[in-house]
Amino acid sequence: RSYKIPYLENLAATNDQFECVDLTDNDITRLEELPRLARLETLLLANNKISAVEPDFAELCPKLTSLILTNNRLSRLEDIDLLGSGCPTLIRLSLIGNLVCNLPNYRLYTIAKIPSLKVLDF
């Protein structure tokens, strides 16, 4: 937390040992270059500068249940598609403070694309 990390790198060095990774309050701009994190269940990325999601993000985190992207720069509904496709375990998602939240039918679209969600935006 709060190390002003500009991008994700070297997460493979964790040897997939963690169920929760907190990268809140950094300068990360893209969800990309992730290694396969089979044990990861919670990913906290609030207060970064994330504006894009890697196409195979969900496949790299197959057990992800909580994804917190509060106060980032996601602006397209297509990013929600990438978050939801291939991640049937995602239960909690927060996108509060992103431009995508201001789009018409954002909540309905997100619920339709990620049917496993139980909690959206807290």
Short mmCIF file of N, CA and C in Angstrom, two decimals:
data_model
loop_
_atom_site.label_atom_id
_atom_site.label_comp_id
_atom_site.label_asym_id
_atom_site.label_seq_id
_atom_site.Cartn_x
_atom_site.Cartn_y
_atom_site.Cartn_z
N ARG A 1 0.82 -1.20 0.00
CA ARG A 1 0.00 0.00 0.00
C ARG A 1 0.86 1.25 0.00
N SER A 2 0.41 2.23 -0.79
CA SER A 2 0.99 3.59 -0.75
C SER A 2 2.48 3.65 -1.07
N TYR A 3 2.94 2.86 -2.01
CA TYR A 3 4.34 2.92 -2.42
C TYR A 3 4.52 3.62 -3.77
N LYS A 4 3.44 4.13 -4.35
CA LYS A 4 3.48 4.82 -5.65
C LYS A 4 4.02 3.90 -6.74
N ILE A 5 3.65 2.64 -6.69
CA ILE A 5 4.05 1.66 -7.70
C ILE A 5 3.38 2.04 -9.02
N PRO A 6 4.13 2.19 -10.13
CA PRO A 6 3.54 2.63 -11.39
C PRO A 6 2.89 1.52 -12.21
N TYR A 7 3.32 0.27 -12.05
CA TYR A 7 2.71 -0.82 -12.80
C TYR A 7 2.97 -2.14 -12.07
N LEU A 8 2.16 -3.12 -12.43
CA LEU A 8 2.28 -4.43 -11.79
C LEU A 8 3.43 -5.20 -12.41
N GLU A 9 4.33 -5.64 -11.60
CA GLU A 9 5.43 -6.48 -12.07
C GLU A 9 5.92 -7.34 -10.91
N ASN A 10 6.52 -8.42 -11.25
CA ASN A 10 7.14 -9.32 -10.27
C ASN A 10 6.16 -9.93 -9.28
N LEU A 11 4.88 -9.98 -9.61
CA LEU A 11 3.95 -10.68 -8.72
C LEU A 11 4.20 -12.18 -8.74
N ALA A 12 4.89 -12.66 -9.74
CA ALA A 12 5.25 -14.08 -9.79
C ALA A 12 6.20 -14.43 -8.64
N ALA A 13 6.91 -13.44 -8.12
CA ALA A 13 7.83 -13.66 -7.01
C ALA A 13 7.09 -14.06 -5.73
N THR A 14 5.79 -13.82 -5.68
CA THR A 14 5.00 -14.22 -4.51
C THR A 14 4.78 -15.72 -4.47
N ASN A 15 5.11 -16.42 -5.57
CA ASN A 15 4.92 -17.87 -5.68
C ASN A 15 3.48 -18.28 -5.38
N ASP A 16 2.56 -17.40 -5.70
CA ASP A 16 1.13 -17.68 -5.52
C ASP A 16 0.83 -18.14 -4.09
N GLN A 17 1.40 -17.46 -3.11
CA GLN A 17 1.23 -17.82 -1.70
C GLN A 17 0.08 -17.10 -1.02
N PHE A 18 -0.45 -16.06 -1.65
CA PHE A 18 -1.38 -15.19 -0.96
C PHE A 18 -2.80 -15.29 -1.49
N GLU A 19 -3.75 -15.17 -0.57
CA GLU A 19 -5.16 -15.15 -0.94
C GLU A 19 -5.65 -13.72 -1.10
N CYS A 20 -4.92 -12.75 -0.53
CA CYS A 20 -5.29 -11.34 -0.61
C CYS A 20 -4.05 -10.51 -0.93
N VAL A 21 -4.20 -9.61 -1.90
CA VAL A 21 -3.13 -8.68 -2.25
C VAL A 21 -3.71 -7.28 -2.22
N ASP A 22 -3.07 -6.40 -1.46
CA ASP A 22 -3.53 -5.02 -1.30
C ASP A 22 -2.54 -4.08 -1.98
N LEU A 23 -2.95 -3.50 -3.09
CA LEU A 23 -2.13 -2.54 -3.83
C LEU A 23 -2.83 -1.18 -3.88
N THR A 24 -3.51 -0.84 -2.81
CA THR A 24 -4.24 0.41 -2.70
C THR A 24 -3.28 1.59 -2.65
N ASP A 25 -3.74 2.73 -3.16
CA ASP A 25 -2.98 3.99 -3.11
C ASP A 25 -1.63 3.92 -3.81
N ASN A 26 -1.63 3.46 -5.05
CA ASN A 26 -0.42 3.46 -5.86
C ASN A 26 -0.70 4.21 -7.15
N ASP A 27 0.15 4.06 -8.15
CA ASP A 27 -0.02 4.75 -9.43
C ASP A 27 -0.19 3.76 -10.58
N ILE A 28 -0.77 2.61 -10.30
CA ILE A 28 -0.96 1.57 -11.32
C ILE A 28 -1.97 2.07 -12.34
N THR A 29 -1.65 1.91 -13.65
CA THR A 29 -2.52 2.42 -14.70
C THR A 29 -3.25 1.33 -15.48
N ARG A 30 -2.75 0.11 -15.44
CA ARG A 30 -3.38 -0.98 -16.20
C ARG A 30 -3.33 -2.28 -15.40
N LEU A 31 -4.39 -3.07 -15.53
CA LEU A 31 -4.38 -4.43 -14.96
C LEU A 31 -3.80 -5.34 -16.04
N GLU A 32 -2.50 -5.46 -16.07
CA GLU A 32 -1.83 -6.24 -17.10
C GLU A 32 -0.58 -6.91 -16.53
N GLU A 33 -0.05 -7.83 -17.30
CA GLU A 33 1.17 -8.55 -16.96
C GLU A 33 1.08 -9.27 -15.62
N LEU A 34 -0.08 -9.80 -15.34
CA LEU A 34 -0.25 -10.59 -14.12
C LEU A 34 0.19 -12.03 -14.38
N PRO A 35 0.85 -12.65 -13.43
CA PRO A 35 1.09 -14.09 -13.55
C PRO A 35 -0.19 -14.82 -13.15
N ARG A 36 -0.24 -16.09 -13.35
CA ARG A 36 -1.41 -16.86 -12.89
C ARG A 36 -1.35 -16.92 -11.37
N LEU A 37 -2.41 -16.42 -10.74
CA LEU A 37 -2.50 -16.39 -9.28
C LEU A 37 -3.70 -17.25 -8.86
N ALA A 38 -3.47 -18.54 -8.80
CA ALA A 38 -4.55 -19.50 -8.57
C ALA A 38 -5.15 -19.41 -7.17
N ARG A 39 -4.41 -18.92 -6.19
CA ARG A 39 -4.93 -18.84 -4.82
C ARG A 39 -5.58 -17.50 -4.51
N LEU A 40 -5.35 -16.48 -5.33
CA LEU A 40 -5.82 -15.13 -5.05
C LEU A 40 -7.34 -15.07 -5.00
N GLU A 41 -7.87 -14.59 -3.88
CA GLU A 41 -9.32 -14.44 -3.72
C GLU A 41 -9.74 -12.98 -3.63
N THR A 42 -8.87 -12.12 -3.10
CA THR A 42 -9.19 -10.70 -2.91
C THR A 42 -8.07 -9.85 -3.48
N LEU A 43 -8.46 -8.90 -4.34
CA LEU A 43 -7.50 -7.98 -4.93
C LEU A 43 -7.99 -6.56 -4.69
N LEU A 44 -7.21 -5.81 -3.93
CA LEU A 44 -7.57 -4.44 -3.56
C LEU A 44 -6.71 -3.48 -4.36
N LEU A 45 -7.36 -2.71 -5.24
CA LEU A 45 -6.66 -1.78 -6.11
C LEU A 45 -7.30 -0.40 -6.07
N ALA A 46 -7.85 -0.02 -4.96
CA ALA A 46 -8.50 1.29 -4.83
C ALA A 46 -7.47 2.41 -4.92
N ASN A 47 -7.93 3.55 -5.38
CA ASN A 47 -7.11 4.78 -5.44
C ASN A 47 -5.83 4.61 -6.25
N ASN A 48 -5.97 4.06 -7.44
CA ASN A 48 -4.89 3.97 -8.40
C ASN A 48 -5.30 4.80 -9.61
N LYS A 49 -4.73 4.52 -10.76
CA LYS A 49 -5.06 5.23 -12.00
C LYS A 49 -5.41 4.25 -13.11
N ILE A 50 -6.01 3.14 -12.74
CA ILE A 50 -6.30 2.06 -13.68
C ILE A 50 -7.35 2.51 -14.70
N SER A 51 -6.97 2.42 -15.99
CA SER A 51 -7.89 2.81 -17.05
C SER A 51 -8.14 1.69 -18.04
N ALA A 52 -7.48 0.55 -17.86
CA ALA A 52 -7.66 -0.57 -18.78
C ALA A 52 -7.44 -1.90 -18.05
N VAL A 53 -8.11 -2.92 -18.58
CA VAL A 53 -8.03 -4.27 -18.01
C VAL A 53 -7.51 -5.21 -19.08
N GLU A 54 -6.56 -6.05 -18.73
CA GLU A 54 -6.01 -7.05 -19.65
C GLU A 54 -7.11 -8.03 -20.06
N PRO A 55 -7.15 -8.41 -21.35
CA PRO A 55 -8.23 -9.30 -21.82
C PRO A 55 -8.33 -10.63 -21.07
N ASP A 56 -7.22 -11.20 -20.63
CA ASP A 56 -7.29 -12.50 -19.94
C ASP A 56 -7.16 -12.36 -18.43
N PHE A 57 -7.50 -11.20 -17.89
CA PHE A 57 -7.39 -10.95 -16.45
C PHE A 57 -8.11 -12.02 -15.64
N ALA A 58 -9.36 -12.31 -15.99
CA ALA A 58 -10.17 -13.25 -15.22
C ALA A 58 -9.58 -14.66 -15.24
N GLU A 59 -8.98 -15.04 -16.34
CA GLU A 59 -8.39 -16.36 -16.44
C GLU A 59 -7.15 -16.50 -15.55
N LEU A 60 -6.48 -15.39 -15.30
CA LEU A 60 -5.27 -15.42 -14.48
C LEU A 60 -5.57 -15.46 -12.98
N CYS A 61 -6.79 -15.13 -12.62
CA CYS A 61 -7.21 -15.13 -11.21
C CYS A 61 -8.51 -15.94 -11.08
N PRO A 62 -8.45 -17.24 -11.23
CA PRO A 62 -9.66 -18.06 -11.31
C PRO A 62 -10.48 -18.15 -10.02
N LYS A 63 -9.89 -17.88 -8.86
CA LYS A 63 -10.62 -17.96 -7.59
C LYS A 63 -11.03 -16.60 -7.04
N LEU A 64 -10.85 -15.55 -7.81
CA LEU A 64 -11.11 -14.20 -7.34
C LEU A 64 -12.57 -14.03 -6.92
N THR A 65 -12.79 -13.64 -5.66
CA THR A 65 -14.15 -13.41 -5.18
C THR A 65 -14.42 -11.93 -4.92
N SER A 66 -13.37 -11.15 -4.60
CA SER A 66 -13.53 -9.73 -4.30
C SER A 66 -12.52 -8.91 -5.10
N LEU A 67 -13.05 -7.91 -5.81
CA LEU A 67 -12.20 -7.02 -6.59
C LEU A 67 -12.63 -5.59 -6.29
N ILE A 68 -11.74 -4.84 -5.69
CA ILE A 68 -12.04 -3.46 -5.30
C ILE A 68 -11.23 -2.52 -6.20
N LEU A 69 -11.94 -1.82 -7.07
CA LEU A 69 -11.34 -0.87 -8.01
C LEU A 69 -11.88 0.53 -7.78
N THR A 70 -12.19 0.86 -6.56
CA THR A 70 -12.74 2.17 -6.21
C THR A 70 -11.75 3.28 -6.58
N ASN A 71 -12.28 4.38 -7.11
CA ASN A 71 -11.49 5.57 -7.45
C ASN A 71 -10.34 5.28 -8.40
N ASN A 72 -10.68 4.74 -9.56
CA ASN A 72 -9.73 4.55 -10.63
C ASN A 72 -10.26 5.29 -11.86
N ARG A 73 -9.83 4.90 -13.04
CA ARG A 73 -10.20 5.62 -14.26
C ARG A 73 -10.87 4.75 -15.31
N LEU A 74 -11.54 3.69 -14.90
CA LEU A 74 -12.24 2.85 -15.86
C LEU A 74 -13.43 3.63 -16.42
N SER A 75 -13.56 3.63 -17.74
CA SER A 75 -14.58 4.46 -18.36
C SER A 75 -15.44 3.73 -19.38
N ARG A 76 -15.14 2.47 -19.69
CA ARG A 76 -15.87 1.76 -20.74
C ARG A 76 -16.58 0.53 -20.19
N LEU A 77 -17.74 0.26 -20.72
CA LEU A 77 -18.47 -0.95 -20.33
C LEU A 77 -17.71 -2.20 -20.74
N GLU A 78 -16.86 -2.09 -21.76
CA GLU A 78 -16.06 -3.23 -22.20
C GLU A 78 -15.13 -3.72 -21.09
N ASP A 79 -14.70 -2.82 -20.23
CA ASP A 79 -13.85 -3.23 -19.10
C ASP A 79 -14.61 -4.15 -18.15
N ILE A 80 -15.89 -3.91 -18.00
CA ILE A 80 -16.72 -4.79 -17.16
C ILE A 80 -16.82 -6.17 -17.80
N ASP A 81 -16.92 -6.21 -19.12
CA ASP A 81 -16.93 -7.51 -19.82
C ASP A 81 -15.67 -8.30 -19.50
N LEU A 82 -14.53 -7.62 -19.52
CA LEU A 82 -13.25 -8.28 -19.25
C LEU A 82 -13.14 -8.74 -17.81
N LEU A 83 -13.72 -7.99 -16.90
CA LEU A 83 -13.69 -8.38 -15.49
C LEU A 83 -14.56 -9.60 -15.23
N GLY A 84 -15.69 -9.66 -15.90
CA GLY A 84 -16.65 -10.70 -15.62
C GLY A 84 -16.47 -11.98 -16.40
N SER A 85 -15.95 -11.88 -17.61
CA SER A 85 -15.84 -13.07 -18.44
C SER A 85 -14.78 -14.01 -17.88
N GLY A 86 -15.16 -15.22 -17.65
CA GLY A 86 -14.21 -16.22 -17.18
C GLY A 86 -13.95 -16.20 -15.69
N CYS A 87 -14.69 -15.42 -14.93
CA CYS A 87 -14.48 -15.35 -13.48
C CYS A 87 -15.80 -15.64 -12.76
N PRO A 88 -16.21 -16.89 -12.73
CA PRO A 88 -17.51 -17.24 -12.16
C PRO A 88 -17.58 -17.11 -10.64
N THR A 89 -16.46 -16.87 -9.99
CA THR A 89 -16.43 -16.79 -8.52
C THR A 89 -16.52 -15.37 -8.00
N LEU A 90 -16.53 -14.37 -8.87
CA LEU A 90 -16.54 -12.97 -8.42
C LEU A 90 -17.87 -12.65 -7.74
N ILE A 91 -17.80 -12.31 -6.46
CA ILE A 91 -18.98 -12.04 -5.64
C ILE A 91 -19.09 -10.56 -5.28
N ARG A 92 -17.93 -9.93 -5.01
CA ARG A 92 -17.92 -8.52 -4.61
C ARG A 92 -17.09 -7.71 -5.59
N LEU A 93 -17.69 -6.62 -6.08
CA LEU A 93 -17.01 -5.73 -7.02
C LEU A 93 -17.35 -4.30 -6.66
N SER A 94 -16.34 -3.46 -6.58
CA SER A 94 -16.57 -2.04 -6.35
C SER A 94 -15.90 -1.22 -7.44
N LEU A 95 -16.69 -0.43 -8.12
CA LEU A 95 -16.20 0.47 -9.17
C LEU A 95 -16.56 1.92 -8.86
N ILE A 96 -16.94 2.20 -7.63
CA ILE A 96 -17.30 3.56 -7.23
C ILE A 96 -16.14 4.51 -7.55
N GLY A 97 -16.47 5.67 -8.08
CA GLY A 97 -15.45 6.67 -8.38
C GLY A 97 -14.81 6.51 -9.74
N ASN A 98 -15.29 5.57 -10.54
CA ASN A 98 -14.83 5.40 -11.92
C ASN A 98 -15.85 6.05 -12.85
N LEU A 99 -15.39 6.51 -14.00
CA LEU A 99 -16.29 7.14 -14.96
C LEU A 99 -17.36 6.19 -15.49
N VAL A 100 -17.05 4.91 -15.51
CA VAL A 100 -18.01 3.92 -16.00
C VAL A 100 -19.30 3.93 -15.17
N CYS A 101 -19.21 4.33 -13.92
CA CYS A 101 -20.39 4.37 -13.04
C CYS A 101 -21.42 5.41 -13.50
N ASN A 102 -20.99 6.39 -14.28
CA ASN A 102 -21.88 7.44 -14.74
C ASN A 102 -22.60 7.09 -16.03
N LEU A 103 -22.26 5.98 -16.65
CA LEU A 103 -22.89 5.59 -17.91
C LEU A 103 -24.31 5.08 -17.66
N PRO A 104 -25.21 5.30 -18.63
CA PRO A 104 -26.58 4.81 -18.47
C PRO A 104 -26.60 3.28 -18.29
N ASN A 105 -27.43 2.83 -17.40
CA ASN A 105 -27.64 1.40 -17.14
C ASN A 105 -26.38 0.66 -16.68
N TYR A 106 -25.45 1.37 -16.08
CA TYR A 106 -24.21 0.76 -15.61
C TYR A 106 -24.48 -0.41 -14.66
N ARG A 107 -25.33 -0.19 -13.67
CA ARG A 107 -25.59 -1.24 -12.67
C ARG A 107 -26.25 -2.46 -13.31
N LEU A 108 -27.27 -2.23 -14.12
CA LEU A 108 -27.96 -3.35 -14.77
C LEU A 108 -27.02 -4.11 -15.70
N TYR A 109 -26.19 -3.38 -16.44
CA TYR A 109 -25.24 -3.99 -17.35
C TYR A 109 -24.26 -4.87 -16.57
N THR A 110 -23.73 -4.35 -15.48
CA THR A 110 -22.75 -5.07 -14.68
C THR A 110 -23.36 -6.34 -14.09
N ILE A 111 -24.56 -6.23 -13.57
CA ILE A 111 -25.24 -7.39 -13.00
C ILE A 111 -25.50 -8.45 -14.06
N ALA A 112 -25.87 -8.01 -15.26
CA ALA A 112 -26.12 -8.95 -16.35
C ALA A 112 -24.84 -9.64 -16.81
N LYS A 113 -23.76 -8.92 -16.85
CA LYS A 113 -22.48 -9.47 -17.33
C LYS A 113 -21.78 -10.34 -16.29
N ILE A 114 -22.03 -10.07 -15.01
CA ILE A 114 -21.38 -10.83 -13.94
C ILE A 114 -22.47 -11.37 -13.01
N PRO A 115 -23.14 -12.44 -13.43
CA PRO A 115 -24.29 -12.95 -12.66
C PRO A 115 -23.95 -13.49 -11.28
N SER A 116 -22.68 -13.77 -11.02
CA SER A 116 -22.29 -14.29 -9.71
C SER A 116 -22.21 -13.20 -8.64
N LEU A 117 -22.30 -11.92 -9.02
CA LEU A 117 -22.17 -10.82 -8.06
C LEU A 117 -23.27 -10.86 -7.00
N LYS A 118 -22.86 -10.66 -5.78
CA LYS A 118 -23.79 -10.50 -4.65
C LYS A 118 -23.76 -9.07 -4.16
N VAL A 119 -22.58 -8.41 -4.29
CA VAL A 119 -22.41 -7.04 -3.80
C VAL A 119 -21.75 -6.23 -4.90
N LEU A 120 -22.40 -5.13 -5.29
CA LEU A 120 -21.83 -4.22 -6.30
C LEU A 120 -21.74 -2.83 -5.67
N ASP A 121 -20.55 -2.28 -5.66
CA ASP A 121 -20.30 -0.94 -5.11
C ASP A 121 -20.71 -0.83 -3.64
N PHE A 122 -20.39 -1.82 -2.89
CA PHE A 122 -20.67 -1.89 -1.45
C PHE A 122 -22.15 -1.78 -1.15
#
